[in-house]
Coordinates of C-alpha atoms in Angstrom, one line a residue:
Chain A
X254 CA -8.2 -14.1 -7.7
X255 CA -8.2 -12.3 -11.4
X256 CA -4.0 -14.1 -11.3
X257 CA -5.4 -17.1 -11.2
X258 CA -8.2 -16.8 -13.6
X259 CA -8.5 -19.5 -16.2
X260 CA -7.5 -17.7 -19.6
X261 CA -9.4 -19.1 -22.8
X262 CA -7.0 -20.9 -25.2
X263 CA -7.3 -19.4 -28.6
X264 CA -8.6 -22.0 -31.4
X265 CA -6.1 -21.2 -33.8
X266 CA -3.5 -21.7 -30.9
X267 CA -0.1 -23.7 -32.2
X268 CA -0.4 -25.8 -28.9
X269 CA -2.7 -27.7 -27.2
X270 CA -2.9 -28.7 -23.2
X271 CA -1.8 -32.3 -24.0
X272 CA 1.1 -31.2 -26.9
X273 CA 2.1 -28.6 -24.7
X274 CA 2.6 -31.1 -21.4
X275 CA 4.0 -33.5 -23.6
X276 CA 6.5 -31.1 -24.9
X277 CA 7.9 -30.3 -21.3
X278 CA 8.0 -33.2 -20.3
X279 CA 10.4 -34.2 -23.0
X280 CA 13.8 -33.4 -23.1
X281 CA 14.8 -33.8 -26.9
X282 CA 14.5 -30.4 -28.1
X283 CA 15.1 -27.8 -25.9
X284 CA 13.5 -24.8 -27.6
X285 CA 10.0 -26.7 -27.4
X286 CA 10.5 -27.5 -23.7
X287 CA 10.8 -24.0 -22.8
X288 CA 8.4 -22.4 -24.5
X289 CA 6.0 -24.9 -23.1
X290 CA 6.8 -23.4 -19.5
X291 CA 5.8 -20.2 -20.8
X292 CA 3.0 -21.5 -22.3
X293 CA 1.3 -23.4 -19.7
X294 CA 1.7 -20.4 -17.4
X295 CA 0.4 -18.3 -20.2
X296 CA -2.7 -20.5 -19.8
X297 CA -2.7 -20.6 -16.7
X298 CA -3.1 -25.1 -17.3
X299 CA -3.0 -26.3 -13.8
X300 CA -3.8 -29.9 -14.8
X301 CA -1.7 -32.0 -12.1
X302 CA 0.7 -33.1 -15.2
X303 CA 1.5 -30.1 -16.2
X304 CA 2.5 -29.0 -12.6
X305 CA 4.3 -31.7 -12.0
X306 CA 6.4 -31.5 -15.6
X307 CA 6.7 -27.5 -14.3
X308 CA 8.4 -29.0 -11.2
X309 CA 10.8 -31.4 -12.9
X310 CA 12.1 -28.5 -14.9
X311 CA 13.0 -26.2 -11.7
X312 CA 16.0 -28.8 -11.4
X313 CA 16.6 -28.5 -15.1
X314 CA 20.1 -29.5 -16.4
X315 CA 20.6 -28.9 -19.8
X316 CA 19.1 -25.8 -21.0
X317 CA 22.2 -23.5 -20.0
X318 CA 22.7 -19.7 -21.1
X319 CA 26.3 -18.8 -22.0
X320 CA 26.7 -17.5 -18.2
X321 CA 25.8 -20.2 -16.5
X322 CA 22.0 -19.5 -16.3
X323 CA 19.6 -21.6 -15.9
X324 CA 16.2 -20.0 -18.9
X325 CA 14.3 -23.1 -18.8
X326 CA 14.2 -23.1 -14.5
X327 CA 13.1 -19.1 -14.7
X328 CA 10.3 -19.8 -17.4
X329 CA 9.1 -22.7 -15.2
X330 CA 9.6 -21.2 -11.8
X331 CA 7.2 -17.8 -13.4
X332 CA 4.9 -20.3 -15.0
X333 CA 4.6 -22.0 -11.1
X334 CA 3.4 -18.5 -9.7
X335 CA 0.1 -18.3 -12.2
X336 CA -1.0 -21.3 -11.5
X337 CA -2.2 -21.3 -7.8
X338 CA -0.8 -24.3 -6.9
X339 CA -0.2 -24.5 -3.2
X340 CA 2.4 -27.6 -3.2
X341 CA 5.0 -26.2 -5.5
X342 CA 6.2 -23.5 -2.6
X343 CA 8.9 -25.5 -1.0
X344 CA 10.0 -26.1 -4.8
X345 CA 10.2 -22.6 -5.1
X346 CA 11.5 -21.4 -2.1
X347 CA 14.1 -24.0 -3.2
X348 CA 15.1 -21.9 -6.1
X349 CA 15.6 -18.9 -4.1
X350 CA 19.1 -20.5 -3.8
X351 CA 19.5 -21.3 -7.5
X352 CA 23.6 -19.3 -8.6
X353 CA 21.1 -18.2 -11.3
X354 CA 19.7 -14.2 -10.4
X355 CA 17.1 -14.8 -12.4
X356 CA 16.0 -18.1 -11.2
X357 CA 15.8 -16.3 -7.8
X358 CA 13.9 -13.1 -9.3
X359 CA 11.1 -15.5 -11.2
X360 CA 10.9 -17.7 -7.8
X361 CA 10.8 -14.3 -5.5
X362 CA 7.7 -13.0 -8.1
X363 CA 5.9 -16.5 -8.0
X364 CA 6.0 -16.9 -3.9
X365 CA 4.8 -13.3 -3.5
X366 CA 1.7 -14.4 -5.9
X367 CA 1.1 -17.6 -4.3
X368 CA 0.7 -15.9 -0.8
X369 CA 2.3 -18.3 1.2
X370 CA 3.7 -16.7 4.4
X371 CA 6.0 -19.6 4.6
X372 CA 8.1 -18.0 2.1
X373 CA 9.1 -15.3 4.3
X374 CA 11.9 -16.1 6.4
X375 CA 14.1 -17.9 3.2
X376 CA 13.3 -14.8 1.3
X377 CA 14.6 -12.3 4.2
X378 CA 17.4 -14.2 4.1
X379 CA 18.2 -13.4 0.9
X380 CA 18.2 -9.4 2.4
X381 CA 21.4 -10.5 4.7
X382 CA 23.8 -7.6 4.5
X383 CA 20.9 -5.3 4.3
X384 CA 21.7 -2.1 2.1
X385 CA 25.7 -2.5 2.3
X386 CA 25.4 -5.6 0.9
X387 CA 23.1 -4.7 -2.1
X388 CA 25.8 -3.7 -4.5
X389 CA 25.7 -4.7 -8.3
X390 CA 27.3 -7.4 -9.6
X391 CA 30.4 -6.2 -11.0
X392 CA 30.1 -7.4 -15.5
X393 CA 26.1 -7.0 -14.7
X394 CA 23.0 -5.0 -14.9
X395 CA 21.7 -6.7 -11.7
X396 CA 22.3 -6.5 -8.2
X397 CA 23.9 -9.5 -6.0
X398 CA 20.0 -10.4 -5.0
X399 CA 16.6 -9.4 -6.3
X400 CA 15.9 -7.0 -4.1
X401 CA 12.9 -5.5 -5.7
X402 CA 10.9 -8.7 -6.0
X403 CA 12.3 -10.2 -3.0
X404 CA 10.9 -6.8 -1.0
X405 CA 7.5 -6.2 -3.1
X406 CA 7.1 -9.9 -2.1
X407 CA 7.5 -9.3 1.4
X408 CA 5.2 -6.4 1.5
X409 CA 2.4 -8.7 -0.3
X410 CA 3.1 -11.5 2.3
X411 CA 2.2 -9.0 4.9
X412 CA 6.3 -9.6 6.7
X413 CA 5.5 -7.1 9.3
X414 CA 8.3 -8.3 11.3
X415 CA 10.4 -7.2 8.0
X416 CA 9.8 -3.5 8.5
X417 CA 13.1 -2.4 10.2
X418 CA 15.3 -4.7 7.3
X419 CA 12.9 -3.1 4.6
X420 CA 13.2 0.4 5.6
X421 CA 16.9 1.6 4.6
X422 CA 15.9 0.5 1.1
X423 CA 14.1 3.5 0.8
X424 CA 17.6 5.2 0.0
X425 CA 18.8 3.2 -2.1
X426 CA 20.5 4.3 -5.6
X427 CA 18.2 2.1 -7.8
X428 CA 15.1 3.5 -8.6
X429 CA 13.3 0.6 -8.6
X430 CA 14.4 -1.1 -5.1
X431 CA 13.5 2.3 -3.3
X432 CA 9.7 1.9 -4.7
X433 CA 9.6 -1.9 -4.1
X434 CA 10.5 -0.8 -0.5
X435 CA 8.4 2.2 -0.5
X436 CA 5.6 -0.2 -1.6
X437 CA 6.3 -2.7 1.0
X438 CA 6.6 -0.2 3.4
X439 CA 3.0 1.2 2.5
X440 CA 1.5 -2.5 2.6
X441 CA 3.1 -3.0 5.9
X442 CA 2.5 0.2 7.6
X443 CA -0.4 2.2 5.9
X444 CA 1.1 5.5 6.2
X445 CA 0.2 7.3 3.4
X446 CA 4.0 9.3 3.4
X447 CA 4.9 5.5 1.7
X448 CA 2.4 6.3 -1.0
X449 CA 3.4 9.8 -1.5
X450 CA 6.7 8.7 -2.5
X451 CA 5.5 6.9 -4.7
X452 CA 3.6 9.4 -6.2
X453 CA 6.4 11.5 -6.5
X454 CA 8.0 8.9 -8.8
X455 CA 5.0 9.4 -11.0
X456 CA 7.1 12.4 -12.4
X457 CA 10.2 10.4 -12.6
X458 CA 12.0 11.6 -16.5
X459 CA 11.9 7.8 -17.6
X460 CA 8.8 6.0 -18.8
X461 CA 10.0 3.1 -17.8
X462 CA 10.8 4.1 -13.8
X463 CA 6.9 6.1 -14.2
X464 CA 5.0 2.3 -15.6
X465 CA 6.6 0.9 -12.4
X466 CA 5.3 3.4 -9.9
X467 CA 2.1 3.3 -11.5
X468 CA 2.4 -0.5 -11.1
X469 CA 2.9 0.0 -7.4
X470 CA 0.2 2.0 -7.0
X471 CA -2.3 0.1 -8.5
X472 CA -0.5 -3.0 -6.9
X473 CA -1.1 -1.3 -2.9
X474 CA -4.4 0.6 -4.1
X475 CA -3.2 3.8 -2.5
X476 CA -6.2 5.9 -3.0
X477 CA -4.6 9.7 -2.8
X478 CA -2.5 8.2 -6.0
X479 CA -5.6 8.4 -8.2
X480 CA -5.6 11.6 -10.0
X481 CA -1.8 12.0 -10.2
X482 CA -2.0 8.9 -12.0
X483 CA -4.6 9.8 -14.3
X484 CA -1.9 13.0 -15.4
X485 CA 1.3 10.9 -15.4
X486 CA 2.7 10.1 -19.0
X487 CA 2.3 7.0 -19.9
X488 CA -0.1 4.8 -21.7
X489 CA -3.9 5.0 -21.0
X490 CA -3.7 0.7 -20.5
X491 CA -1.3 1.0 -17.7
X492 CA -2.8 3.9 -16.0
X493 CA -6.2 2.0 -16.1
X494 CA -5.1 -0.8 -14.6
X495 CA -3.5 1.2 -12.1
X496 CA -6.2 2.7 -11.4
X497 CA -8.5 -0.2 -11.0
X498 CA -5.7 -1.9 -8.5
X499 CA -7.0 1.2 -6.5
X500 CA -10.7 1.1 -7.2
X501 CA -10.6 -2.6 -6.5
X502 CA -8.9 -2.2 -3.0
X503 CA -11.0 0.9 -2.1
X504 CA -14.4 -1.4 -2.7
X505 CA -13.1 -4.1 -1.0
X506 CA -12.2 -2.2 2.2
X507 CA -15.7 -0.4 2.1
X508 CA -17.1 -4.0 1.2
X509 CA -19.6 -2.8 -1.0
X510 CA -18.9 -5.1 -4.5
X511 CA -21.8 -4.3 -6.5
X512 CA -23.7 -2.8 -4.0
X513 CA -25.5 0.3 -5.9
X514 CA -26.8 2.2 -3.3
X515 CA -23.7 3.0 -1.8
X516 CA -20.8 4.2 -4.3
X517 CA -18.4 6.4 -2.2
X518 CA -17.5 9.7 -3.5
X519 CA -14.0 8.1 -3.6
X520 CA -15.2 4.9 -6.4
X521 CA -17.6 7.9 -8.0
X522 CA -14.5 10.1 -8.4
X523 CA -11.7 7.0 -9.8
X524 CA -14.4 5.9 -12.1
X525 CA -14.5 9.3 -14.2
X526 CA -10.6 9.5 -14.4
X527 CA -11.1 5.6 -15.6
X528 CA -13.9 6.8 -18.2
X529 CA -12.0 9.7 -19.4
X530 CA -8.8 7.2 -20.3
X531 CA -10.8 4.3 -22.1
Chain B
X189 CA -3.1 31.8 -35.9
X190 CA -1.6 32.3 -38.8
X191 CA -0.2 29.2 -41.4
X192 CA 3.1 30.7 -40.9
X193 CA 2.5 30.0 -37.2
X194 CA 1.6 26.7 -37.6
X195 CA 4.1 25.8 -39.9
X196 CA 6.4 26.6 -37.5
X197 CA 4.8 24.6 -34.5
X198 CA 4.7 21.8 -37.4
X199 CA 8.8 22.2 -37.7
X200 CA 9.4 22.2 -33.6
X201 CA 7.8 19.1 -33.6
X202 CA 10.0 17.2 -36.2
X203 CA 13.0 19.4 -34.7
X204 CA 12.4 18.1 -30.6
X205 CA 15.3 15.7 -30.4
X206 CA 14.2 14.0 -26.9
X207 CA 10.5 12.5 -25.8
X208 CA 9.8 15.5 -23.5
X209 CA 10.8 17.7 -26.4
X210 CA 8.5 16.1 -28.6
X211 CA 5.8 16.4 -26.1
X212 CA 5.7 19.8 -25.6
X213 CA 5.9 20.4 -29.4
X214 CA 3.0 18.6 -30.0
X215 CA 1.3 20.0 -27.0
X216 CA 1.7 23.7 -28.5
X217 CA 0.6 22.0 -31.7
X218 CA -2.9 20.8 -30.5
X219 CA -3.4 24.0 -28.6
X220 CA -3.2 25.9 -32.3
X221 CA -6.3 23.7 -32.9
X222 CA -5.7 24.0 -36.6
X223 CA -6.7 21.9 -39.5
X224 CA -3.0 22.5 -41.1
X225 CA -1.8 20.4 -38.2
X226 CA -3.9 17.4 -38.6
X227 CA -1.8 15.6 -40.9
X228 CA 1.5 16.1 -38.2
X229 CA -0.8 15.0 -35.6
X230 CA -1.8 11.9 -37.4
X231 CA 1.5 11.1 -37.6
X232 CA 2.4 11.7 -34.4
X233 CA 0.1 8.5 -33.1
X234 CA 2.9 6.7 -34.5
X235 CA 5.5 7.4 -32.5
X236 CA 6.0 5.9 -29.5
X237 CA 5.6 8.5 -27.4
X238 CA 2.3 8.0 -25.1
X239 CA 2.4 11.4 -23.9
X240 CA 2.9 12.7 -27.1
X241 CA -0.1 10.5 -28.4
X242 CA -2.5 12.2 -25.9
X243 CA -1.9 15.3 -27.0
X244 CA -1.8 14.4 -30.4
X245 CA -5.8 13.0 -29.7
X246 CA -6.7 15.8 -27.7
X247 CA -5.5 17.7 -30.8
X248 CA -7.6 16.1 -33.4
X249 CA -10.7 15.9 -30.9
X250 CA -10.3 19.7 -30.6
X251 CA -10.4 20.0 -34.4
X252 CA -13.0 17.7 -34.6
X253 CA -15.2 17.0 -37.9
X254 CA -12.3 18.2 -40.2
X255 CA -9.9 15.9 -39.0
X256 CA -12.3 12.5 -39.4
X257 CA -11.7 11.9 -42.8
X258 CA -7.6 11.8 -42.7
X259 CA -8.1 9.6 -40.1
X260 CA -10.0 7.4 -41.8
X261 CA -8.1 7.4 -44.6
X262 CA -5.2 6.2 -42.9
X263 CA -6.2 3.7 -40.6
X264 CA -5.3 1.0 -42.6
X265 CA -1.5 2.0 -42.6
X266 CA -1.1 2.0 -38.7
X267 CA 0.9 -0.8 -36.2
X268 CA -1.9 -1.8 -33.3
X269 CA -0.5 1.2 -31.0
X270 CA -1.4 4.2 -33.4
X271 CA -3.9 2.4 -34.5
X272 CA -5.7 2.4 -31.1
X273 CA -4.7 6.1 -30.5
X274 CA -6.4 7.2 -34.0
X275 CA -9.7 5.3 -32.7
X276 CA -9.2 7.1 -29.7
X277 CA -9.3 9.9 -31.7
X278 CA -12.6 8.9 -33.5
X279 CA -14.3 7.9 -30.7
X280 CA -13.6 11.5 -28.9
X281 CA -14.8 13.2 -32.0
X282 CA -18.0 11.1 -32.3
X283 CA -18.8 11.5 -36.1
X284 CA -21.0 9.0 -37.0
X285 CA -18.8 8.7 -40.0
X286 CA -16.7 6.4 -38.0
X287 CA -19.7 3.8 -36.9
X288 CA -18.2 1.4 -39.5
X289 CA -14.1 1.6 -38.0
X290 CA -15.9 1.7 -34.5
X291 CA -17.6 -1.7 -35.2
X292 CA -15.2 -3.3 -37.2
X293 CA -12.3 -2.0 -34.1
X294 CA -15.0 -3.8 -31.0
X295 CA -13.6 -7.0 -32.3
X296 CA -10.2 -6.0 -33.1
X297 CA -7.0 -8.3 -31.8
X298 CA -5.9 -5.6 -29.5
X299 CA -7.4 -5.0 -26.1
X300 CA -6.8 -1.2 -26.4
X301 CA -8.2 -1.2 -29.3
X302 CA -11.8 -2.9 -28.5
X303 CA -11.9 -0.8 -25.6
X304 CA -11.3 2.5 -27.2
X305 CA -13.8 1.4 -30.2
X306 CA -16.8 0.2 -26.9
X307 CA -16.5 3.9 -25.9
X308 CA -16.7 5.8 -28.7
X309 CA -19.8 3.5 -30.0
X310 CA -21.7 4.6 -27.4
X311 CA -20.6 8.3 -27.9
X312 CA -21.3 8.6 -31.2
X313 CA -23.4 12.0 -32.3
X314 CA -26.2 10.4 -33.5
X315 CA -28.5 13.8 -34.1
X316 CA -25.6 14.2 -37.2
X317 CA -27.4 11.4 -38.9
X318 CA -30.5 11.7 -40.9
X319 CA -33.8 10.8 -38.8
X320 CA -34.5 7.8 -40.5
X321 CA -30.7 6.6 -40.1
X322 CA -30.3 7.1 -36.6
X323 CA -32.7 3.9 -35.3
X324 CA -30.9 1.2 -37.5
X325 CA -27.2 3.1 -36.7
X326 CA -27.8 2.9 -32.7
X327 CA -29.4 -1.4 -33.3
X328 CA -25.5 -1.7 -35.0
X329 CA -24.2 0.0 -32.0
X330 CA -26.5 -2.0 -29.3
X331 CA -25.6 -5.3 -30.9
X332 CA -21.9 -4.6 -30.8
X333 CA -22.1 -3.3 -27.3
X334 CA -24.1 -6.1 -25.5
X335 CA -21.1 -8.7 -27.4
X336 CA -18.4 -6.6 -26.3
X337 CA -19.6 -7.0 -22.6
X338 CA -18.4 -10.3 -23.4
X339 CA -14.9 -9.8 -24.2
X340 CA -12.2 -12.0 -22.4
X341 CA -10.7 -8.4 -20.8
X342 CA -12.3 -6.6 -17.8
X343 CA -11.0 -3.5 -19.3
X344 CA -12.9 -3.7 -22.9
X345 CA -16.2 -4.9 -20.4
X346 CA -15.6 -1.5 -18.7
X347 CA -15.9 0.1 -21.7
X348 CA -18.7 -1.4 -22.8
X349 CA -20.9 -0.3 -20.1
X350 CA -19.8 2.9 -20.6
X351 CA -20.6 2.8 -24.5
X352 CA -23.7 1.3 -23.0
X353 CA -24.8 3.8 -20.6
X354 CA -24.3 6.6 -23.1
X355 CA -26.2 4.9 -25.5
X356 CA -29.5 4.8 -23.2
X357 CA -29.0 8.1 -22.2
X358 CA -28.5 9.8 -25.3
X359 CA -31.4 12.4 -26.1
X360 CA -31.5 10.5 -29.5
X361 CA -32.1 7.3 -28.5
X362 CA -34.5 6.1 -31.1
X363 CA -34.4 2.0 -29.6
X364 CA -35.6 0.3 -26.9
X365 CA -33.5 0.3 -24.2
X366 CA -34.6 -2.3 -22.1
X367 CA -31.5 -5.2 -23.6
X368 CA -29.2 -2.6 -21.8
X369 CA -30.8 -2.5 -18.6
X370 CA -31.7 -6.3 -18.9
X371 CA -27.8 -7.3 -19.5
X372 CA -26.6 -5.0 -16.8
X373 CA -29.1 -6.8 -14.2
X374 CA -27.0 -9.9 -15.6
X375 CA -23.9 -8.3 -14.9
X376 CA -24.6 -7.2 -11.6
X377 CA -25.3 -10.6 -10.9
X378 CA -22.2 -12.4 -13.1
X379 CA -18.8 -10.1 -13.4
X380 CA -16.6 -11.0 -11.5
X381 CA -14.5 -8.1 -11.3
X382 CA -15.5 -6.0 -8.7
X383 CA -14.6 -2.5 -11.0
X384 CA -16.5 -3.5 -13.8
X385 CA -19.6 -4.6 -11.3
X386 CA -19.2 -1.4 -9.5
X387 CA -18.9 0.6 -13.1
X388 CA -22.7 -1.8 -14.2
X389 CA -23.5 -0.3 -10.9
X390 CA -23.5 3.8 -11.5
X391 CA -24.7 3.2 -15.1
X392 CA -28.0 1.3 -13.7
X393 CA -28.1 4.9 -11.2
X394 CA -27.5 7.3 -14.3
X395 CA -29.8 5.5 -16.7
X396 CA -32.8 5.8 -14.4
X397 CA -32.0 9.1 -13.3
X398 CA -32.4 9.8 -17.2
X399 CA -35.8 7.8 -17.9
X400 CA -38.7 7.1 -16.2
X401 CA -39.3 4.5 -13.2
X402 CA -39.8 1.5 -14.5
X403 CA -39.4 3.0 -18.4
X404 CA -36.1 1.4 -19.1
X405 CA -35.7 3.9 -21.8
X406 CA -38.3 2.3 -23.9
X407 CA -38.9 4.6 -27.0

């Protein structure tokens, strides 16, 4: 999968695979430990070292943000969901119990890449309460739980049994949790009226609520999205990727790769909106 | 339309006080397609406003020739976002006075960059050359192509078979086609992404729907 894909390390790169392993795995200066995390994700370094120096640091101690968080745990938990690693889930699902939101968001995100059904039943359990229960935190800009990631995760794991705890999301007052569930809902239905919701917040007055729906899209391939996503304003890089989240499903379900005798109107018809926004 | 007109398009534009405002401004700008609103539209790539920045290119594509040279001219000056929206820009217009910016921009740092700089090499109106220019112009172009179908980034790769297929099937073609077709056999055979494959795909269908069976656009 194109997540997992080994990105080149730059030449003129300030860190190396070795200095960047060795800097995790010390505990001397904190700044160089956590950009590390970032970095070997960035990289995408899944040398069994650097794994296990990415796991030590889930349990991290000492890096500690004035609220209590826990930065150098969130770095390491994203950096575990690039690297493909099948044994770090139970580490992970782990830190969906972590006091620190976004130690929970960044593990939520990195078990929904990973694709381990395993993580489904610790992350419903994070959706106790259902919508009642889904109230911000009073002093901050986040709810009591990732709900977006925890529900966009569940639609990627394929939670079917999830629907009926998923659904009621759909209403609620953050933009963003209703398309994570509209999403999910789409992924584990296929009803297109998922889609079309999605669509509609396509027209939604803030860019940034109208990057995330395109994200969706592109995320569930929902093929009727293509053309109102080619006219929703925002950048041209966004919308193409969008746009080849949907090309990239519609080939796949047709099965026909690289096969030249046998573009679909559909591919024929994404790939001009995808020319006309290079 | 009248200056006065304009100038007064020119003044709802710097008046809009919210993105959407802007927008519209600028849409009703472009529309005027005048040459006294390419300077406002030039600066307009630099705000960050991505609607506003496609109707700002649309804009300058619609003025075309007259609006290549302030362009130019102030490349240099821009942040990596307008920077990529004035290539845009180029590229849509397709004056072969920007074959230089276009092959200096296929290697640029930014992604949107390269990829905006792949399409507009291949779009480039090479009958605006002299005759004797246009075979050595469209090798530069070729060369930087085939590289570009290289890059690190699916998305610059798309592009390049784009700026590839236009290039073989340009009326104009004064080169041998035959590295384009032999590279996208490679591709078809190498890229992983299934978009970009699928993309090597229809340009292989439009190329020899352009030249003869087995001509490969030798010429």
């Amino acid at each position: 999968m194109e997540q997992f894909e080994k990105i080149s390390i730059p030449s003129d790169n300030t860190l190396t695979v070795e200095r960047a392993i060795a800097n995790l795995q010390q505990t001397e200066d904190l700044g160089d430990r956590y950009y590390a995390a970032w970095w070997l994700g960035r990289f995408r370094v899944r040398e069994p070292e650097a794994i296990d120096a990415l796991l030590a640091a889930l349990s991290d101690e000492a890096n500690r943000s004035p609220d209590g968080g826990y930065p150098l745990r969130r770095n390491a938990a994203k950096a575990l969901g690039k690297l493909g690693e099948p044994r770090v889930v139970p580490a992970l699902i782990r830190c969906l119990d972590c006091s620190d939101y976004y130690v929970r968001e960044s593990a939520a995100q990195s078990l929904e890449m990973l694709g381990d059904p395993a993580a489904i039943p610790p992350l419903l359990k994070l959706m106790e309460g259902g919508i009642e229960a889904a109230q911000f935190v009073p002093g901050k800009p986040h709810l009591v739980q990732p709900y977006d990631a925890i529900i966009e995760a569940l639609g990627t794991l394929q939670a079917t049994a999830a629907r009926a705890q998923i659904e009621p999301f759909l209403e609620h007052p953050v933009s963003r949790v209703q398309y994570a569930a509209a999403r999910a809902m789409y992924q584990l239905t296929g009803e297109s009226a998922y889609g079309e919701r999605l669509v509609v917040a396509l027209e939604a007055p803030d860019l940034q609520l109208r990057r995330s729906a395109l994200m969706d899209l592109g995320a569930i391939g929902y093929l009727g999205a293509a053309k109102p996503i080619s006219e929703t304003l925002a950048e041209n890089s966004m919308k193409l990727i969008a746009l080849k989240g949907i090309l990239d499903t519609h080939l796949r379900e047709r099965s026909i790769g690289g096969n030249r005798a046998a573009l679909s109107a559909e591919a024929l018809e994404i790939m001009d909106l995808m020319d006309s926004l290079l | 339309m009248t200056e006065d007109r304009v100038r007064e398009l020119i003044a709802d534009v710097d008046r809009a006080d919210s993105a959407d405002g802007v927008l519209d401004a600028v849409k009703a700008l472009s529309a005027a397609e005048s040459t006294d609103a390419i300077a406002k539209l030039i600066e307009v790539l630099g705000y960050n406003n991505p609607g506003a920045a496609v109707a700002a290119v649309d804009g300058l594509v619609a003025i075309g020739e007259p609006a290549v040279l302030p362009l130019l001219e102030q490349l240099d000056g821009y942040n990596y976002g307008a920077r990529a929206w004035a290539i845009r820009a180029l590229a849509g217009i397709g004056d072969p006075r920007g074959l230089e910016i276009l092959l200096t921009a296929a290697a640029d740092f930014s992604l949107s960059v390269r990829r905006a700089a792949a399409r507009g090499l291949g779009a480039l109106r090479w009958q605006e050359l002299e005759r004797g220019g246009i075979a050595d112009a469209q090798t530069r172009a070729l060369e930087t192509l085939l590289e570009t179908t290289e890059d690190p980034e699916w998305v610059v790769r798309y592009a390049a078979v784009v700026g590839l297929e236009a290039l073989a099937t340009a009326p104009t073609l004064s080169i041998s086609g035959l590295p384009i077709r032999q590279r996208f056999e490679e591709m078809i055979a190498t890229e992983v992404e299934p978009s970009v494959r699928a993309r090597v795909g229809l340009a292989i269908e439009r190329i020899e729907a352009v030249t003869p069976s087995q001509g490969a656009g030798v010429g």
